[in-house]
GROMACS .gro file of C-alpha atoms in nm:
model
  257
    1UNK     CA    1  10.138   9.541  12.941
    2UNK     CA    2  10.355   9.847  12.964
    3UNK     CA    3  10.350  10.077  12.664
    4UNK     CA    4  10.727  10.125  12.668
    5UNK     CA    5  10.698  10.499  12.611
    6UNK     CA    6  11.055  10.564  12.725
    7UNK     CA    7  11.210  10.310  12.489
    8UNK     CA    8  11.210  10.441  12.131
    9UNK     CA    9  11.277  10.115  11.953
   10UNK     CA   10  11.030  10.107  11.665
   11UNK     CA   11  11.133  10.257  11.331
   12UNK     CA   12  10.822  10.387  11.158
   13UNK     CA   13  10.885  10.481  10.795
   14UNK     CA   14  10.549  10.646  10.742
   15UNK     CA   15  10.190  10.654  10.860
   16UNK     CA   16   9.888  10.773  10.665
   17UNK     CA   17   9.510  10.750  10.647
   18UNK     CA   18   9.381  10.621  10.315
   19UNK     CA   19   9.185  10.329  10.174
   20UNK     CA   20   9.306   9.972  10.150
   21UNK     CA   21   9.392   9.934   9.783
   22UNK     CA   22   9.444   9.558   9.763
   23UNK     CA   23   9.311   9.220   9.863
   24UNK     CA   24   9.002   9.110  10.050
   25UNK     CA   25   8.951   9.448  10.219
   26UNK     CA   26   9.008   9.674   9.919
   27UNK     CA   27   8.813   9.996   9.945
   28UNK     CA   28   8.801   9.996  10.327
   29UNK     CA   29   8.905  10.304  10.522
   30UNK     CA   30   9.252  10.216  10.650
   31UNK     CA   31   9.528  10.363  10.862
   32UNK     CA   32   9.867  10.239  10.746
   33UNK     CA   33  10.166  10.198  10.977
   34UNK     CA   34  10.474  10.114  10.767
   35UNK     CA   35  10.769   9.981  10.966
   36UNK     CA   36  11.128   9.969  10.850
   37UNK     CA   37  11.307   9.647  10.763
   38UNK     CA   38  11.267   9.351  10.528
   39UNK     CA   39  11.424   9.009  10.495
   40UNK     CA   40  11.382   9.005  10.115
   41UNK     CA   41  11.466   9.238   9.828
   42UNK     CA   42  11.246   9.159   9.530
   43UNK     CA   43  11.469   9.280   9.248
   44UNK     CA   44  11.245   9.108   8.994
   45UNK     CA   45  10.979   9.374   9.044
   46UNK     CA   46  11.234   9.615   8.892
   47UNK     CA   47  11.101   9.928   9.065
   48UNK     CA   48  11.373  10.194   9.052
   49UNK     CA   49  11.392  10.438   9.343
   50UNK     CA   50  11.668  10.699   9.390
   51UNK     CA   51  11.846  10.698   9.725
   52UNK     CA   52  11.783  11.015   9.925
   53UNK     CA   53  12.139  11.006  10.061
   54UNK     CA   54  12.361  10.880   9.777
   55UNK     CA   55  12.151  10.937   9.467
   56UNK     CA   56  12.213  10.583   9.345
   57UNK     CA   57  11.923  10.393   9.190
   58UNK     CA   58  11.786  10.123   9.417
   59UNK     CA   59  11.611   9.831   9.250
   60UNK     CA   60  11.343   9.627   9.423
   61UNK     CA   61  10.976   9.670   9.515
   62UNK     CA   62  10.771   9.988   9.548
   63UNK     CA   63  10.848  10.017   9.922
   64UNK     CA   64  11.218  10.093   9.890
   65UNK     CA   65  11.215  10.333  10.185
   66UNK     CA   66  11.123  10.044  10.414
   67UNK     CA   67  11.381   9.806  10.268
   68UNK     CA   68  11.710   9.989  10.209
   69UNK     CA   69  11.872  10.090  10.535
   70UNK     CA   70  12.114  10.380  10.515
   71UNK     CA   71  11.950  10.536  10.211
   72UNK     CA   72  11.650  10.703  10.377
   73UNK     CA   73  11.578  10.876  10.707
   74UNK     CA   74  11.379  10.681  10.963
   75UNK     CA   75  11.255  10.815  11.293
   76UNK     CA   76  11.232  10.600  11.604
   77UNK     CA   77  10.900  10.610  11.786
   78UNK     CA   78  10.787  10.482  12.121
   79UNK     CA   79  10.470  10.279  12.153
   80UNK     CA   80  10.296  10.579  12.308
   81UNK     CA   81  10.400  10.811  12.027
   82UNK     CA   82  10.259  10.575  11.766
   83UNK     CA   83   9.934  10.546  11.959
   84UNK     CA   84   9.916  10.927  11.969
   85UNK     CA   85   9.961  10.932  11.592
   86UNK     CA   86   9.675  10.685  11.557
   87UNK     CA   87   9.456  10.901  11.780
   88UNK     CA   88   9.532  11.210  11.573
   89UNK     CA   89   9.438  11.038  11.247
   90UNK     CA   90   9.114  10.902  11.392
   91UNK     CA   91   8.998  11.225  11.553
   92UNK     CA   92   8.669  11.331  11.397
   93UNK     CA   93   8.616  11.016  11.191
   94UNK     CA   94   8.268  10.863  11.191
   95UNK     CA   95   8.405  10.508  11.207
   96UNK     CA   96   8.728  10.335  11.299
   97UNK     CA   97   8.966  10.255  11.013
   98UNK     CA   98   9.126   9.916  10.991
   99UNK     CA   99   9.489   9.933  11.106
  100UNK     CA  100   9.725   9.795  10.841
  101UNK     CA  101  10.070   9.706  10.974
  102UNK     CA  102  10.306   9.679  10.681
  103UNK     CA  103  10.664   9.727  10.566
  104UNK     CA  104  10.903   9.609  10.436
  105UNK     CA  105  10.829   9.298  10.637
  106UNK     CA  106  10.664   9.387  10.970
  107UNK     CA  107  10.697   9.039  11.117
  108UNK     CA  108  11.073   9.082  11.160
  109UNK     CA  109  10.962   9.282  11.466
  110UNK     CA  110  10.711   9.027  11.596
  111UNK     CA  111  10.926   8.931  11.899
  112UNK     CA  112  10.995   9.293  11.995
  113UNK     CA  113  10.823   9.369  12.325
  114UNK     CA  114  10.728   9.722  12.224
  115UNK     CA  115  10.587   9.597  11.894
  116UNK     CA  116  10.379   9.337  12.078
  117UNK     CA  117  10.258   9.602  12.321
  118UNK     CA  118  10.158   9.827  12.032
  119UNK     CA  119   9.948   9.550  11.875
  120UNK     CA  120   9.795   9.475  12.216
  121UNK     CA  121   9.706   9.841  12.270
  122UNK     CA  122   9.547   9.869  11.925
  123UNK     CA  123   9.336   9.560  11.986
  124UNK     CA  124   9.233   9.689  12.330
  125UNK     CA  125   9.109  10.004  12.155
  126UNK     CA  126   8.888   9.781  11.938
  127UNK     CA  127   9.081   9.832  11.616
  128UNK     CA  128   9.072   9.563  11.350
  129UNK     CA  129   9.445   9.494  11.306
  130UNK     CA  130   9.573   9.362  10.972
  131UNK     CA  131   9.925   9.252  10.879
  132UNK     CA  132  10.072   9.258  10.530
  133UNK     CA  133  10.347   8.996  10.524
  134UNK     CA  134  10.557   8.792  10.283
  135UNK     CA  135  10.489   8.493  10.513
  136UNK     CA  136  10.851   8.380  10.541
  137UNK     CA  137  10.881   8.433  10.918
  138UNK     CA  138  10.733   8.169  11.144
  139UNK     CA  139  10.533   8.288  11.445
  140UNK     CA  140  10.517   8.071  11.754
  141UNK     CA  141  10.151   8.107  11.847
  142UNK     CA  142  10.212   7.970  12.197
  143UNK     CA  143  10.477   8.230  12.281
  144UNK     CA  144  10.302   8.511  12.092
  145UNK     CA  145   9.924   8.449  12.112
  146UNK     CA  146   9.845   8.816  12.045
  147UNK     CA  147   9.875   8.756  11.671
  148UNK     CA  148   9.584   8.512  11.682
  149UNK     CA  149   9.359   8.817  11.715
  150UNK     CA  150   9.488   8.973  11.391
  151UNK     CA  151   9.417   8.927  11.022
  152UNK     CA  152   9.691   8.850  10.769
  153UNK     CA  153   9.734   8.920  10.400
  154UNK     CA  154  10.003   8.678  10.282
  155UNK     CA  155  10.186   8.834   9.990
  156UNK     CA  156  10.368   8.518   9.886
  157UNK     CA  157  10.642   8.600   9.637
  158UNK     CA  158  10.645   8.405   9.311
  159UNK     CA  159  10.932   8.355   9.066
  160UNK     CA  160  10.876   8.706   8.925
  161UNK     CA  161  11.025   8.847   9.243
  162UNK     CA  162  11.374   8.726   9.156
  163UNK     CA  163  11.408   8.560   9.497
  164UNK     CA  164  11.520   8.197   9.530
  165UNK     CA  165  11.228   7.969   9.613
  166UNK     CA  166  11.390   7.844   9.933
  167UNK     CA  167  11.391   8.203  10.065
  168UNK     CA  168  11.045   8.313   9.949
  169UNK     CA  169  10.843   8.000  10.033
  170UNK     CA  170  10.844   7.889  10.397
  171UNK     CA  171  10.578   7.619  10.449
  172UNK     CA  172  10.607   7.626  10.829
  173UNK     CA  173  10.561   8.002  10.840
  174UNK     CA  174  10.265   7.991  10.603
  175UNK     CA  175  10.089   7.719  10.802
  176UNK     CA  176  10.163   7.886  11.135
  177UNK     CA  177  10.004   8.212  11.019
  178UNK     CA  178   9.703   8.059  10.845
  179UNK     CA  179   9.622   7.808  11.119
  180UNK     CA  180   9.645   8.059  11.404
  181UNK     CA  181   9.528   8.395  11.270
  182UNK     CA  182   9.181   8.542  11.299
  183UNK     CA  183   9.163   8.549  10.919
  184UNK     CA  184   9.411   8.500  10.636
  185UNK     CA  185   9.423   8.516  10.258
  186UNK     CA  186   9.684   8.516   9.982
  187UNK     CA  187   9.783   8.804   9.752
  188UNK     CA  188   9.984   8.710   9.444
  189UNK     CA  189  10.145   8.971   9.218
  190UNK     CA  190  10.136   8.867   8.853
  191UNK     CA  191  10.250   9.019   8.524
  192UNK     CA  192  10.151   8.815   8.218
  193UNK     CA  193  10.029   8.505   8.400
  194UNK     CA  194  10.032   8.156   8.254
  195UNK     CA  195  10.046   7.789   8.354
  196UNK     CA  196  10.372   7.833   8.545
  197UNK     CA  197  10.204   8.093   8.766
  198UNK     CA  198   9.908   7.863   8.820
  199UNK     CA  199  10.142   7.580   8.922
  200UNK     CA  200  10.321   7.805   9.172
  201UNK     CA  201   9.991   7.919   9.327
  202UNK     CA  202   9.863   7.562   9.351
  203UNK     CA  203  10.186   7.459   9.526
  204UNK     CA  204  10.120   7.724   9.791
  205UNK     CA  205   9.758   7.610   9.826
  206UNK     CA  206   9.884   7.258   9.898
  207UNK     CA  207  10.064   7.403  10.201
  208UNK     CA  208   9.744   7.567  10.323
  209UNK     CA  209   9.417   7.625  10.139
  210UNK     CA  210   9.310   7.988  10.181
  211UNK     CA  211   9.133   8.243   9.957
  212UNK     CA  212   9.345   8.371   9.667
  213UNK     CA  213   9.356   8.725   9.533
  214UNK     CA  214   9.548   8.789   9.211
  215UNK     CA  215   9.669   9.141   9.137
  216UNK     CA  216   9.866   9.297   8.856
  217UNK     CA  217  10.228   9.399   8.883
  218UNK     CA  218  10.259   9.772   8.846
  219UNK     CA  219  10.437  10.037   9.047
  220UNK     CA  220  10.264  10.307   8.845
  221UNK     CA  221   9.934  10.356   8.666
  222UNK     CA  222  10.070  10.280   8.319
  223UNK     CA  223  10.226   9.948   8.421
  224UNK     CA  224   9.912   9.852   8.612
  225UNK     CA  225   9.694   9.926   8.310
  226UNK     CA  226   9.922   9.714   8.092
  227UNK     CA  227   9.894   9.405   8.314
  228UNK     CA  228   9.547   9.426   8.470
  229UNK     CA  229   9.336   9.265   8.197
  230UNK     CA  230   9.561   8.961   8.166
  231UNK     CA  231   9.557   8.911   8.542
  232UNK     CA  232   9.178   8.952   8.562
  233UNK     CA  233   9.129   8.696   8.284
  234UNK     CA  234   9.370   8.459   8.460
  235UNK     CA  235   9.171   8.492   8.784
  236UNK     CA  236   8.842   8.426   8.606
  237UNK     CA  237   8.981   8.128   8.414
  238UNK     CA  238   9.111   7.948   8.722
  239UNK     CA  239   8.852   8.054   8.978
  240UNK     CA  240   9.049   8.304   9.185
  241UNK     CA  241   8.958   8.650   9.312
  242UNK     CA  242   9.087   8.957   9.129
  243UNK     CA  243   9.234   9.238   9.334
  244UNK     CA  244   9.261   9.593   9.211
  245UNK     CA  245   9.542   9.821   9.326
  246UNK     CA  246   9.317  10.115   9.392
  247UNK     CA  247   9.584  10.342   9.537
  248UNK     CA  248   9.792  10.309   9.218
  249UNK     CA  249   9.486  10.375   9.000
  250UNK     CA  250   9.399  10.689   9.193
  251UNK     CA  251   9.736  10.836   9.289
  252UNK     CA  252   9.987  10.670   9.055
  253UNK     CA  253  10.333  10.671   9.226
  254UNK     CA  254  10.249  10.928   9.492
  255UNK     CA  255  10.372  10.824   9.836
  256UNK     CA  256  10.182  10.844  10.163
  257UNK     CA  257   9.847  10.744  10.018
   0.00000   0.00000   0.00000
């Protein structure tokens, strides 16, 4: 495949080398590529972020810069430029980091030829490519077989998100990802979990049975501390995995970590 170096069509919000803070691979050395764009705005998470251009307070998740177009600067990168960034981060490392492709919602780009070529190039360089997705966008595995070689963390949104169920739960998309990916697991964000949360999780598991990781809602260290014990006890009670949010514990609300 061609790298598409002359076509700058991918909006990369940020890239950084850190550790994976959540889910089945928490603690692993990870290189994050955060792409612009999302098909949901989870106002229920109530994270307040000031717009860099207008000063107004934007309400949603903790990745506002990847969600709200027109409020933050985004640079367009070619496939080759992103690969050069990856090379620069990996120079001198004793082992390859996992590559975490995130957003926003990265799968809104899954049909983009340059995006596909980027994933292909990363796999050809023997990187372990992971996607963080809300699992609302269905991937045709016949047309786009490249994604079968990737791993997926499905951050299914529950009622806390403030999004209508019909928008946040897409059974066809969930099944398509889980049945055709190299590996998949669920990440559920919870606050003060109870039976309603359990029922919502079990409904998702009826669509496709995959490992479950429960993690506490918290855009900062104080909120995380407030919710963590309840979520851990919920996970233990119902036989799920508990996920830390290591990056929040270590760096609080600092960006680029």
